[in-house]
Each structure stands twice: as C-alpha cells, then as structure tokens.
Amino acid sequence: MLRNGVDDAAQRESLIEQIRAKGVRDERVLDAIRQTPRHLFVPESHRQYAYLDHALPIGEGQTISQPSLVAQMTQILELTGNENVLEIGTGSGYQTAILRRLSMRLTTIERFPRLTLQAYRNLQSLNLPPITFVMGDGTCGFPPYAPYDCILVTAGAPPKIPQPLLDQLSPNGGKLLLPLGSREYQLLTRVTKHGTRIRAKTFGECMFVPLIGKYGWQPDEVEPWRRQSR
Ligand code: SAM
C-alpha cells in the first residue's frame, strides 16, 4: 500500500538501512524486521509515522518501541531459532512478532488486557506459529513454561532484578535482557546464568515506560493519580 507516496516495503527497506547504521548487523534480525509490517501494529492515527525510527503511542499510556531498539535488543539475545523465550511487555505485539520469527517457543505477558487483545489481533494476520499470550504481572515470570533460554523485558525495571525472572532463567547460559535503572533512564542490561553464577553486561542507555508489578515499580510510584486517590 502507498503511504506518503512510497510503498510499505520500500519504507521498510529504508528503515532497515537506518537500523543497520545503528550497528545491527545480524541478517536474521534484519530479515525479521523486513518481514514484519510495523504499520499493522500502530494505531490508525499514527500510521503515517510507522516507518520512522520512533516510539509511538498505542493507548493506555504505553508505546510501541523504537524499531532500532527492538532490533538491537533482539540482536543482543543472539537467538538461533531453538530457544524457549519469555517476553514481558507485549505492548502492540511488534517485538513479539520479531521474537516469534527467531525462536522455537514464545510466551508473552502484558498487564493491560486491552493491549493483549489488540496485540493478539495485530498478530493474527501474520500467520506466525503459535504464541502463548498471558495477561498479568510479568515481574513474576510465567513458571509453567520455565526454564527459559531467553527472557526479554520491554519495560524499564528498577535497579533490583526481579528474582522470579532469575529463578526461571535456564542455568545453561540463559539470557535475561532488561532495562535497569531509574524511572527516567535505564541501562540496557544482559544477565547470563551459568549454574548459580550470574554475569551482567550493559549495552548503553535507554528510556522505557516503567515495569509495574510486584517485583518492579509500585503503581503509586509511577502513576501519580493513584497517589492522590489514596
Ligand atoms: N515491545 C512492545 C512493542 O513492540 O509494542 C512495546 C512494549 S512497551 C514499551 C512496554 C509494555 O510493558 C507496555 O505495554 C506495558 O503495559 C507493559 N508492562 C509494564 N509492566 C508490566 C508487567 N509487570 N507485566 C507485563 N507487562 C508490563
């Protein structure tokens, strides 16, 4: 379809060049971006901006992440296609689609039921293999399918890593990638687990909406209107 006089595929190629310029070289990741029409995940009101490298609003005060960040995070996970993956923060389902193309099994958790439903609808037309959708608090992980080879958190966590996520990570090199820090800025951090040994590596600053839950930020710390109503 033509948008701003340029078709979606051409806009996607230009986006891929911008993502490449930001250091993403994994061709499998770039290919997953190429195959995933981002405009399907963006509300009608913002569709004209779907192929700009920007985060965009998706309702409930949440955002679809910046595509270059989605690509960078996916590259950091080094997926080979055989992994059991848990995503926390389904949002629009865009990152979900990318992860599903590159893994064996995917479970995704979202705290807003309306976003889960919308993400489910967004993903339906893509004919991807099955995805497990969970509505609830992702800071508690999802024990039924643990251990996970990879856990990706797409919302900003406070400096202390949620313990259930560490517990549900595979001891055979399982990787947990999450933004850790303050409410405003976080450091993208990858934690790797070998046996009981945990190693952390950081990948620069980022800005995400807060991870709200039992092992994340408390609602009244990040949603001021709750404080007033107490
Ligand atoms: N990756 C998503 C995409 O491509 O559209 C964007 C994710 S958005 C930046 C972060 C999401 O995390 C929001 O939808 C938010 O509601 C969700 N979230 C925040 N805290 C959560 C929690 N404890 N459990 C599950 N989801 C949570």
Coordinates of N, CA and C and ligand atoms in Angstrom, one line a residue:
M1 N 0.8 -1.2 0.0 CA 0.0 0.0 0.0 C 0.9 1.3 0.0
L2 N 0.4 2.3 -0.7 CA 1.2 3.5 -0.7 C 0.9 4.4 0.5
R3 N 1.9 4.8 1.1 CA 1.8 5.8 2.3 C 2.8 6.9 2.0
N4 N 2.3 8.1 2.1 CA 3.2 9.3 1.7 C 3.8 9.1 0.3
G5 N 3.1 8.4 -0.6 CA 3.6 8.2 -1.9 C 4.7 7.1 -2.1
V6 N 5.0 6.4 -1.0 CA 6.1 5.4 -1.1 C 5.4 4.1 -0.5
D7 N 5.7 2.9 -1.1 CA 5.0 1.7 -0.6 C 5.7 1.2 0.6
D8 N 4.9 0.4 1.4 CA 5.4 -0.1 2.7 C 6.7 -0.8 2.6
A9 N 6.9 -1.7 1.6 CA 8.1 -2.5 1.5 C 9.3 -1.5 1.3
A10 N 9.1 -0.5 0.5 CA 10.2 0.5 0.3 C 10.5 1.2 1.6
Q11 N 9.5 1.6 2.3 CA 9.7 2.3 3.6 C 10.4 1.4 4.6
R12 N 10.1 0.1 4.5 CA 10.7 -0.8 5.5 C 12.2 -1.0 5.1
E13 N 12.5 -1.0 3.8 CA 13.9 -1.1 3.4 C 14.7 0.1 3.9
S14 N 14.1 1.3 3.8 CA 14.8 2.5 4.3 C 15.0 2.5 5.8
L15 N 14.0 1.9 6.5 CA 14.1 1.8 8.0 C 15.2 0.8 8.3
I16 N 15.3 -0.3 7.5 CA 16.4 -1.3 7.8 C 17.8 -0.7 7.6
E17 N 17.9 0.2 6.6 CA 19.2 0.9 6.5 C 19.5 1.8 7.7
Q18 N 18.5 2.4 8.2 CA 18.7 3.2 9.5 C 19.1 2.3 10.6
I19 N 18.5 1.2 10.7 CA 18.8 0.2 11.8 C 20.2 -0.3 11.6
R20 N 20.6 -0.6 10.4 CA 21.9 -1.1 10.1 C 23.0 -0.1 10.5
A21 N 22.7 1.2 10.2 CA 23.6 2.3 10.6 C 23.8 2.4 12.1
K22 N 22.8 1.9 12.9 CA 22.9 2.0 14.3 C 23.6 0.7 14.9
G23 N 24.2 -0.1 14.0 CA 25.0 -1.2 14.5 C 24.4 -2.6 14.5
V24 N 23.2 -2.7 13.9 CA 22.6 -4.0 13.9 C 23.0 -4.7 12.6
R25 N 23.8 -5.8 12.7 CA 24.4 -6.5 11.5 C 23.8 -7.9 11.4
D26 N 23.1 -8.4 12.3 CA 22.6 -9.7 12.3 C 21.5 -9.8 11.2
E27 N 21.8 -10.5 10.1 CA 20.9 -10.5 8.9 C 19.6 -11.2 9.3
R28 N 19.6 -12.1 10.2 CA 18.3 -12.8 10.6 C 17.4 -11.8 11.3
V29 N 18.0 -11.0 12.1 CA 17.2 -9.9 12.8 C 16.6 -8.9 11.7
L30 N 17.5 -8.5 10.8 CA 17.1 -7.5 9.8 C 16.0 -8.1 8.9
D31 N 16.1 -9.4 8.7 CA 15.1 -10.1 7.8 C 13.8 -10.2 8.5
A32 N 13.8 -10.4 9.9 CA 12.6 -10.5 10.6 C 11.9 -9.1 10.6
I33 N 12.7 -8.0 10.7 CA 12.1 -6.7 10.6 C 11.5 -6.5 9.2
R34 N 12.2 -6.9 8.2 CA 11.8 -6.8 6.8 C 10.4 -7.5 6.6
Q35 N 10.2 -8.6 7.3 CA 9.0 -9.4 7.1 C 7.8 -9.0 7.9
T36 N 8.1 -8.0 8.8 CA 7.0 -7.6 9.7 C 6.5 -6.2 9.5
P37 N 5.3 -6.1 8.9 CA 4.7 -4.8 8.6 C 4.4 -4.0 9.8
R38 N 5.3 -3.0 10.2 CA 5.1 -2.3 11.5 C 3.8 -1.5 11.5
H39 N 3.3 -1.1 10.3 CA 2.1 -0.2 10.3 C 0.9 -1.0 10.8
L40 N 0.9 -2.3 10.8 CA -0.2 -3.1 11.3 C -0.3 -3.0 12.9
F41 N 0.8 -2.6 13.5 CA 0.9 -2.5 15.0 C 0.7 -1.1 15.5
V42 N 0.5 -0.2 14.6 CA 0.5 1.2 15.0 C -1.0 1.7 14.9
P43 N -1.6 2.4 15.8 CA -2.9 2.9 15.7 C -3.1 3.8 14.4
E44 N -4.2 3.7 13.8 CA -4.6 4.4 12.5 C -4.1 5.9 12.6
S45 N -4.3 6.5 13.8 CA -3.9 7.9 13.9 C -2.4 8.2 13.7
H46 N -1.6 7.2 13.8 CA -0.1 7.4 13.7 C 0.5 6.6 12.6
R47 N -0.3 6.0 11.8 CA 0.2 5.0 10.8 C 1.2 5.7 9.8
Q48 N 1.0 7.0 9.6 CA 1.9 7.6 8.6 C 3.4 7.7 9.1
Y49 N 3.5 7.5 10.5 CA 4.8 7.5 11.1 C 5.4 6.1 11.3
A50 N 4.7 5.1 10.9 CA 5.1 3.7 11.3 C 6.5 3.3 10.9
Y51 N 7.0 3.9 9.8 CA 8.3 3.5 9.3 C 9.4 4.5 9.7
L52 N 9.1 5.4 10.6 CA 10.1 6.3 11.2 C 10.7 5.6 12.3
D53 N 12.0 5.8 12.7 CA 12.6 5.1 13.8 C 12.2 5.8 15.1
H54 N 10.9 5.8 15.4 CA 10.4 6.4 16.6 C 9.5 5.5 17.4
A55 N 9.5 5.6 18.8 CA 8.4 5.0 19.5 C 7.1 5.8 19.3
L56 N 6.0 5.1 19.3 CA 4.7 5.8 19.0 C 3.7 5.3 20.1
P57 N 2.7 6.2 20.4 CA 1.7 5.8 21.4 C 0.8 4.6 20.9
I58 N 0.4 3.7 21.8 CA -0.5 2.6 21.4 C -1.7 2.6 22.3
G59 N -1.9 3.6 23.2 CA -3.0 3.6 24.2 C -2.5 3.1 25.5
E60 N -3.4 3.4 26.6 CA -3.1 3.0 28.0 C -1.8 3.7 28.5
G61 N -1.4 4.8 27.8 CA -0.1 5.5 28.2 C 1.1 4.7 27.8
Q62 N 1.0 3.7 26.9 CA 2.1 2.9 26.5 C 2.6 3.2 25.1
T63 N 3.7 2.6 24.7 CA 4.3 2.9 23.4 C 4.7 1.6 22.7
I64 N 4.7 1.6 21.4 CA 5.4 0.6 20.5 C 6.8 1.1 20.5
S65 N 7.8 0.2 20.8 CA 9.2 0.7 20.9 C 9.8 1.1 19.6
Q66 N 10.8 1.9 19.7 CA 11.6 2.4 18.5 C 12.1 1.2 17.8
P67 N 11.9 1.0 16.5 CA 12.3 -0.2 15.7 C 13.8 -0.5 15.9
S68 N 14.7 0.5 15.9 CA 16.1 0.2 16.0 C 16.4 -0.4 17.4
L69 N 15.7 0.0 18.4 CA 15.9 -0.6 19.7 C 15.4 -2.0 19.8
V70 N 14.2 -2.3 19.1 CA 13.7 -3.6 19.0 C 14.7 -4.5 18.4
A71 N 15.3 -4.0 17.3 CA 16.3 -4.8 16.6 C 17.6 -5.0 17.4
Q72 N 18.1 -4.0 18.1 CA 19.3 -4.1 18.9 C 19.0 -5.1 20.0
M73 N 17.9 -5.0 20.7 CA 17.6 -5.9 21.8 C 17.5 -7.4 21.3
T74 N 16.9 -7.6 20.1 CA 16.8 -8.9 19.6 C 18.2 -9.4 19.2
Q75 N 19.0 -8.6 18.7 CA 20.4 -9.0 18.3 C 21.2 -9.4 19.5
I76 N 21.0 -8.7 20.6 CA 21.8 -9.0 21.9 C 21.4 -10.3 22.4
L77 N 20.2 -10.8 22.1 CA 19.8 -12.1 22.6 C 20.4 -13.3 21.9
E78 N 21.0 -13.0 20.7 CA 21.7 -14.0 19.9 C 20.8 -15.3 19.6
L79 N 19.6 -15.1 19.2 CA 18.7 -16.2 19.0 C 19.2 -17.1 17.9
T80 N 19.1 -18.4 18.0 CA 19.4 -19.3 16.9 C 18.2 -20.0 16.3
G81 N 17.1 -19.8 17.0 CA 15.8 -20.5 16.4 C 15.4 -21.7 17.3
N82 N 16.2 -22.0 18.3 CA 15.9 -23.2 19.1 C 15.4 -22.8 20.5
E83 N 15.2 -21.6 20.8 CA 15.0 -21.1 22.2 C 13.6 -21.1 22.6
N84 N 13.4 -21.3 23.9 CA 12.2 -21.1 24.6 C 12.3 -19.7 25.2
V85 N 11.4 -18.8 24.7 CA 11.6 -17.4 25.1 C 10.3 -16.8 25.8
L86 N 10.6 -16.0 26.8 CA 9.5 -15.3 27.5 C 9.7 -13.8 27.3
E87 N 8.7 -13.1 26.8 CA 8.7 -11.7 26.6 C 7.8 -11.0 27.7
I88 N 8.3 -10.0 28.3 CA 7.4 -9.3 29.3 C 7.2 -7.9 28.8
G89 N 5.9 -7.6 28.6 CA 5.5 -6.3 28.0 C 5.2 -6.5 26.5
T90 N 4.0 -7.1 26.3 CA 3.6 -7.4 24.9 C 3.4 -6.1 24.1
G91 N 2.8 -5.1 24.7 CA 2.5 -3.9 24.1 C 1.7 -4.1 22.8
S92 N 2.2 -3.6 21.7 CA 1.4 -3.7 20.4 C 1.6 -5.1 19.8
G93 N 2.6 -5.9 20.3 CA 2.9 -7.2 19.7 C 4.0 -7.2 18.6
Y94 N 4.5 -6.0 18.3 CA 5.5 -5.9 17.2 C 6.8 -6.6 17.6
Q95 N 7.3 -6.4 18.8 CA 8.6 -7.1 19.2 C 8.2 -8.6 19.3
T96 N 7.0 -8.9 19.7 CA 6.5 -10.3 19.8 C 6.7 -11.0 18.4
A97 N 6.3 -10.3 17.4 CA 6.4 -10.9 16.0 C 7.8 -11.2 15.7
I98 N 8.7 -10.2 16.0 CA 10.1 -10.4 15.6 C 10.7 -11.6 16.4
L99 N 10.4 -11.7 17.7 CA 10.9 -12.8 18.5 C 10.4 -14.1 18.0
R100 N 9.1 -14.1 17.6 CA 8.5 -15.4 17.2 C 9.1 -16.0 15.9
R101 N 9.6 -15.0 15.1 CA 10.2 -15.5 13.8 C 11.6 -16.1 14.1
L102 N 12.2 -15.8 15.3 CA 13.5 -16.2 15.5 C 13.7 -17.2 16.7
S103 N 12.6 -17.8 17.2 CA 12.7 -18.7 18.3 C 11.8 -19.9 18.1
M104 N 11.9 -20.9 19.0 CA 11.1 -22.1 18.9 C 9.8 -22.0 19.6
R105 N 9.8 -21.4 20.8 CA 8.6 -21.2 21.6 C 8.5 -19.9 22.2
L106 N 7.4 -19.2 22.2 CA 7.3 -17.8 22.7 C 6.0 -17.7 23.6
T107 N 6.3 -17.1 24.8 CA 5.2 -16.7 25.7 C 5.4 -15.2 25.9
T108 N 4.3 -14.5 25.9 CA 4.4 -13.0 26.1 C 3.3 -12.6 27.1
I109 N 3.8 -11.7 28.0 CA 2.9 -11.3 29.1 C 2.7 -9.8 29.0
E110 N 1.4 -9.3 29.3 CA 1.1 -7.9 29.3 C 0.1 -7.6 30.4
R111 N 0.3 -6.5 31.1 CA -0.5 -6.2 32.3 C -1.9 -5.5 31.9
F112 N -1.9 -4.9 30.7 CA -3.2 -4.3 30.2 C -4.0 -5.3 29.3
P113 N -5.2 -5.8 29.8 CA -5.9 -6.7 28.9 C -6.2 -6.1 27.5
R114 N -6.5 -4.8 27.5 CA -6.9 -4.2 26.2 C -5.7 -4.4 25.2
L115 N -4.5 -4.1 25.7 CA -3.3 -4.2 24.8 C -3.1 -5.7 24.4
T116 N -3.3 -6.6 25.3 CA -3.1 -8.1 25.0 C -4.1 -8.4 23.8
L117 N -5.3 -8.0 24.0 CA -6.3 -8.3 22.9 C -5.9 -7.7 21.6
Q118 N -5.5 -6.4 21.6 CA -5.1 -5.7 20.4 C -3.9 -6.4 19.8
A119 N -2.9 -6.8 20.6 CA -1.7 -7.4 20.1 C -2.1 -8.7 19.4
Y120 N -3.0 -9.5 20.1 CA -3.4 -10.8 19.5 C -4.0 -10.5 18.1
R121 N -4.9 -9.5 18.0 CA -5.5 -9.2 16.7 C -4.4 -8.7 15.7
N122 N -3.5 -7.9 16.2 CA -2.4 -7.4 15.2 C -1.6 -8.6 14.7
L123 N -1.4 -9.6 15.5 CA -0.5 -10.7 15.1 C -1.2 -11.7 14.2
Q124 N -2.6 -11.8 14.4 CA -3.3 -12.8 13.7 C -3.1 -12.9 12.2
S125 N -2.9 -11.7 11.5 CA -2.8 -11.7 10.1 C -1.5 -12.2 9.6
L126 N -0.5 -12.3 10.5 CA 0.9 -12.6 10.0 C 1.2 -14.1 9.8
N127 N 0.2 -15.0 10.2 CA 0.4 -16.4 10.0 C 1.7 -16.9 10.7
L128 N 2.0 -16.5 11.9 CA 3.1 -17.0 12.6 C 2.8 -18.3 13.4
P129 N 3.8 -19.0 13.8 CA 3.5 -20.2 14.6 C 2.9 -19.7 15.9
P130 N 2.3 -20.7 16.7 CA 1.5 -20.3 17.9 C 2.4 -19.5 18.9
I131 N 1.7 -18.6 19.6 CA 2.3 -17.7 20.6 C 1.4 -17.9 21.8
T132 N 1.9 -18.0 23.0 CA 1.1 -18.0 24.3 C 1.0 -16.6 24.8
F133 N -0.2 -16.1 24.9 CA -0.5 -14.8 25.5 C -0.9 -14.9 26.9
V134 N -0.3 -14.1 27.8 CA -0.7 -14.2 29.2 C -1.0 -12.7 29.6
M135 N -2.1 -12.6 30.4 CA -2.5 -11.3 30.9 C -2.1 -11.3 32.4
G136 N -1.3 -10.3 32.8 CA -0.9 -10.3 34.2 C 0.4 -9.6 34.5
D137 N 0.9 -9.9 35.7 CA 2.2 -9.2 36.1 C 3.4 -10.0 35.7
G138 N 4.1 -9.5 34.7 CA 5.2 -10.2 34.1 C 6.4 -10.3 35.1
T139 N 6.4 -9.4 36.1 CA 7.6 -9.4 37.0 C 7.7 -10.8 37.8
C140 N 6.5 -11.5 37.8 CA 6.5 -12.8 38.4 C 6.9 -13.9 37.4
G141 N 7.2 -13.5 36.2 CA 7.5 -14.5 35.2 C 6.3 -15.4 34.8
F142 N 6.5 -16.5 34.3 CA 5.5 -17.5 34.0 C 6.0 -18.9 34.2
P143 N 5.9 -19.4 35.5 CA 6.6 -20.6 35.8 C 6.2 -21.9 35.0
P144 N 4.9 -22.0 34.5 CA 4.6 -23.2 33.8 C 5.5 -23.6 32.6
Y145 N 6.1 -22.6 31.9 CA 7.0 -23.0 30.8 C 8.4 -22.8 31.1
A146 N 8.8 -22.5 32.3 CA 10.2 -22.3 32.7 C 10.9 -23.6 32.7
P147 N 12.2 -23.7 32.5 CA 13.2 -22.6 32.4 C 13.2 -22.0 31.0
Y148 N 13.5 -20.7 30.9 CA 13.6 -20.0 29.6 C 15.0 -19.8 29.2
D149 N 15.3 -20.0 27.9 CA 16.6 -19.7 27.4 C 16.8 -18.2 27.3
C150 N 15.7 -17.5 27.0 CA 15.8 -16.0 27.0 C 14.6 -15.4 27.6
I151 N 14.8 -14.3 28.3 CA 13.7 -13.5 28.8 C 14.0 -12.1 28.4
L152 N 13.0 -11.5 27.7 CA 13.2 -10.1 27.3 C 12.2 -9.2 28.0
V153 N 12.6 -8.2 28.7 CA 11.7 -7.3 29.4 C 11.7 -6.0 28.6
T154 N 10.5 -5.6 28.1 CA 10.5 -4.4 27.3 C 9.9 -3.2 28.0
A155 N 10.1 -3.2 29.3 CA 9.7 -2.0 30.1 C 10.8 -1.8 31.1
G156 N 10.9 -0.5 31.6 CA 12.1 -0.2 32.5 C 11.9 -0.6 33.9
A157 N 12.8 -1.5 34.4 CA 12.8 -2.0 35.7 C 13.6 -1.2 36.7
P158 N 13.2 -1.2 38.0 CA 14.1 -0.6 39.0 C 15.4 -1.3 39.1
P159 N 16.4 -0.7 39.8 CA 17.7 -1.3 39.8 C 17.8 -2.8 40.2
K160 N 16.9 -3.3 41.0 CA 17.0 -4.7 41.5 C 16.3 -5.6 40.5
I161 N 17.0 -6.6 40.0 CA 16.4 -7.5 39.0 C 15.3 -8.4 39.7
P162 N 14.1 -8.5 39.1 CA 13.1 -9.3 39.7 C 13.6 -10.8 39.9
Q163 N 13.6 -11.2 41.1 CA 14.1 -12.5 41.5 C 13.4 -13.7 40.7
P164 N 12.1 -13.6 40.5 CA 11.4 -14.7 39.8 C 12.0 -14.9 38.4
L165 N 12.4 -13.8 37.8 CA 12.9 -13.9 36.4 C 14.3 -14.6 36.4
L166 N 15.1 -14.3 37.4 CA 16.4 -15.0 37.6 C 16.2 -16.5 37.8
D167 N 15.2 -16.8 38.7 CA 14.9 -18.2 39.0 C 14.4 -19.0 37.8
Q168 N 13.6 -18.3 36.9 CA 13.1 -19.0 35.8 C 14.0 -19.0 34.5
L169 N 15.2 -18.5 34.7 CA 16.1 -18.5 33.6 C 16.9 -19.8 33.6
S170 N 17.1 -20.4 32.4 CA 17.9 -21.6 32.3 C 19.3 -21.5 32.9
P171 N 19.7 -22.4 33.7 CA 21.1 -22.4 34.2 C 22.2 -22.7 33.1
N172 N 21.7 -23.1 31.9 CA 22.7 -23.5 30.9 C 22.9 -22.3 29.9
G173 N 23.3 -21.2 30.5 CA 23.6 -20.0 29.6 C 22.3 -19.2 29.3
G174 N 21.3 -19.3 30.1 CA 20.0 -18.5 29.9 C 20.4 -17.0 29.9
K175 N 19.7 -16.2 29.1 CA 19.9 -14.8 29.0 C 18.7 -14.0 29.3
L176 N 18.9 -13.0 30.2 CA 17.8 -12.1 30.6 C 18.2 -10.7 30.2
L177 N 17.4 -10.1 29.3 CA 17.8 -8.7 28.9 C 16.7 -7.8 29.4
L178 N 17.1 -6.7 30.1 CA 16.2 -5.8 30.6 C 16.8 -4.4 30.9
P179 N 15.9 -3.4 30.7 CA 16.4 -2.0 31.0 C 16.3 -1.9 32.5
L180 N 17.5 -1.5 33.2 CA 17.5 -1.4 34.6 C 17.9 0.0 35.0
G181 N 17.2 0.6 36.0 CA 17.7 1.9 36.4 C 16.6 2.7 37.1
S182 N 16.5 4.0 36.7 CA 15.5 4.9 37.3 C 14.3 4.9 36.5
R183 N 13.3 5.7 36.9 CA 12.1 5.8 36.1 C 12.3 6.5 34.8
E184 N 13.3 7.4 34.7 CA 13.5 8.2 33.5 C 14.5 7.5 32.6
Y185 N 15.6 7.0 33.1 CA 16.7 6.4 32.3 C 17.1 5.0 32.8
Q186 N 17.4 4.2 31.9 CA 17.9 2.8 32.3 C 19.1 2.4 31.5
L187 N 19.8 1.4 32.0 CA 20.9 0.8 31.2 C 20.4 -0.5 30.7
L188 N 20.5 -0.7 29.4 CA 20.1 -2.0 28.8 C 21.1 -3.0 29.4
T189 N 20.6 -4.0 30.1 CA 21.5 -4.9 30.8 C 21.2 -6.4 30.4
R190 N 22.2 -7.1 30.1 CA 22.0 -8.6 29.8 C 22.7 -9.4 30.9
V191 N 21.8 -10.2 31.5 CA 22.3 -11.1 32.6 C 22.4 -12.5 32.0
T192 N 23.5 -13.2 32.2 CA 23.7 -14.6 31.7 C 23.8 -15.5 32.9
K193 N 23.2 -16.6 32.9 CA 23.2 -17.5 34.1 C 23.9 -18.8 33.7
H194 N 24.9 -19.2 34.4 CA 25.6 -20.5 34.2 C 25.6 -21.1 35.6
G195 N 24.8 -22.2 35.7 CA 24.6 -22.8 37.1 C 24.0 -21.8 38.0
T196 N 24.7 -21.5 39.1 CA 24.2 -20.4 40.0 C 24.9 -19.1 39.8
R197 N 25.9 -19.1 38.8 CA 26.7 -17.9 38.6 C 25.9 -17.0 37.6
I198 N 25.9 -15.7 38.0 CA 25.2 -14.7 37.2 C 26.3 -13.7 36.7
R199 N 26.2 -13.4 35.4 CA 27.2 -12.3 34.8 C 26.3 -11.3 34.2
A200 N 26.7 -10.0 34.4 CA 25.9 -8.9 33.8 C 26.8 -8.1 32.8
K201 N 26.2 -7.7 31.7 CA 26.9 -6.8 30.7 C 25.9 -5.7 30.3
T202 N 26.4 -4.5 30.2 CA 25.5 -3.4 29.8 C 25.7 -3.0 28.4
F203 N 24.6 -2.4 27.8 CA 24.7 -2.1 26.4 C 24.2 -0.6 26.1
G204 N 24.5 0.2 27.1 CA 24.1 1.6 26.9 C 22.8 2.1 27.4
E205 N 22.6 3.4 27.4 CA 21.4 4.0 28.0 C 20.1 3.8 27.1
C206 N 19.0 3.7 27.8 CA 17.7 3.7 27.1 C 16.6 4.3 27.9
M207 N 15.5 4.5 27.3 CA 14.3 5.1 28.1 C 13.1 4.3 27.8
F208 N 12.6 3.6 28.8 CA 11.4 2.8 28.6 C 10.3 3.2 29.5
V209 N 9.0 2.9 29.2 CA 7.9 3.1 30.1 C 8.2 2.1 31.3
P210 N 7.7 2.4 32.5 CA 8.0 1.6 33.6 C 7.5 0.2 33.7
L211 N 8.2 -0.7 34.2 CA 7.8 -2.0 34.5 C 7.1 -2.0 35.9
I212 N 5.7 -2.2 35.8 CA 5.0 -2.0 37.1 C 4.5 -3.4 37.5
G213 N 4.8 -3.7 38.8 CA 4.4 -5.0 39.3 C 5.0 -5.3 40.6
K214 N 4.7 -6.5 41.1 CA 5.2 -6.9 42.4 C 6.7 -6.8 42.6
Y215 N 7.5 -7.1 41.6 CA 8.9 -7.1 41.6 C 9.5 -5.9 40.7
G216 N 8.6 -5.0 40.4 CA 9.0 -3.8 39.6 C 8.7 -2.6 40.4
W217 N 8.3 -1.5 39.6 CA 7.9 -0.3 40.3 C 6.5 -0.5 40.8
Q218 N 6.2 0.2 42.0 CA 4.8 0.1 42.5 C 4.0 1.1 41.8
P219 N 2.7 0.8 41.5 CA 1.8 1.7 40.8 C 1.9 3.1 41.3
D220 N 1.8 3.3 42.6 CA 1.8 4.7 43.1 C 3.1 5.4 43.0
E221 N 4.2 4.7 42.7 CA 5.5 5.3 42.4 C 5.6 6.0 41.0
V222 N 4.8 5.4 40.1 CA 4.9 5.9 38.7 C 3.6 6.4 38.1
E223 N 2.5 6.1 38.8 CA 1.2 6.6 38.3 C 0.6 7.6 39.3
P224 N 1.0 8.9 39.2 CA 0.7 9.8 40.3 C -0.8 9.9 40.7
W225 N -1.7 9.7 39.7 CA -3.1 9.9 40.1 C -3.5 8.8 41.1
R226 N -2.8 7.7 41.2 CA -3.1 6.7 42.3 C -2.8 7.3 43.6
R227 N -1.7 8.0 43.7 CA -1.2 8.6 45.0 C -2.3 9.5 45.5
Q228 N -2.9 10.3 44.6 CA -3.9 11.3 45.0 C -5.2 10.6 45.6
S229 N -5.5 9.4 45.0 CA -6.7 8.8 45.4 C -6.6 8.0 46.6
R230 N -5.4 7.9 47.2 CA -5.3 7.1 48.5 C -5.8 7.9 49.7
Ligands
SAM1 N1 7.7 -4.2 22.7 C1 6.4 -3.6 22.7 C2 6.0 -3.3 21.3 O1 6.8 -3.6 20.3 O2 4.9 -2.8 21.1 C3 6.4 -2.3 23.5 C4 6.4 -2.6 24.9 S1 6.0 -1.1 25.8 C5 7.5 -0.2 25.7 C6 6.1 -1.8 27.5 C7 4.9 -2.7 27.8 O3 5.2 -3.3 29.1 C8 3.7 -1.9 28.0 O4 2.7 -2.4 27.2 C9 3.3 -2.1 29.5 O5 1.9 -2.1 29.7 C10 4.0 -3.4 29.8 N2 4.2 -3.7 31.2 C11 4.7 -2.9 32.1 N3 4.8 -3.6 33.3 C12 4.4 -4.8 33.1 C13 4.3 -6.0 33.8 N4 4.6 -6.0 35.1 N5 3.9 -7.1 33.3 C14 3.6 -7.2 31.9 N6 3.6 -6.1 31.1 C15 4.1 -4.9 31.7

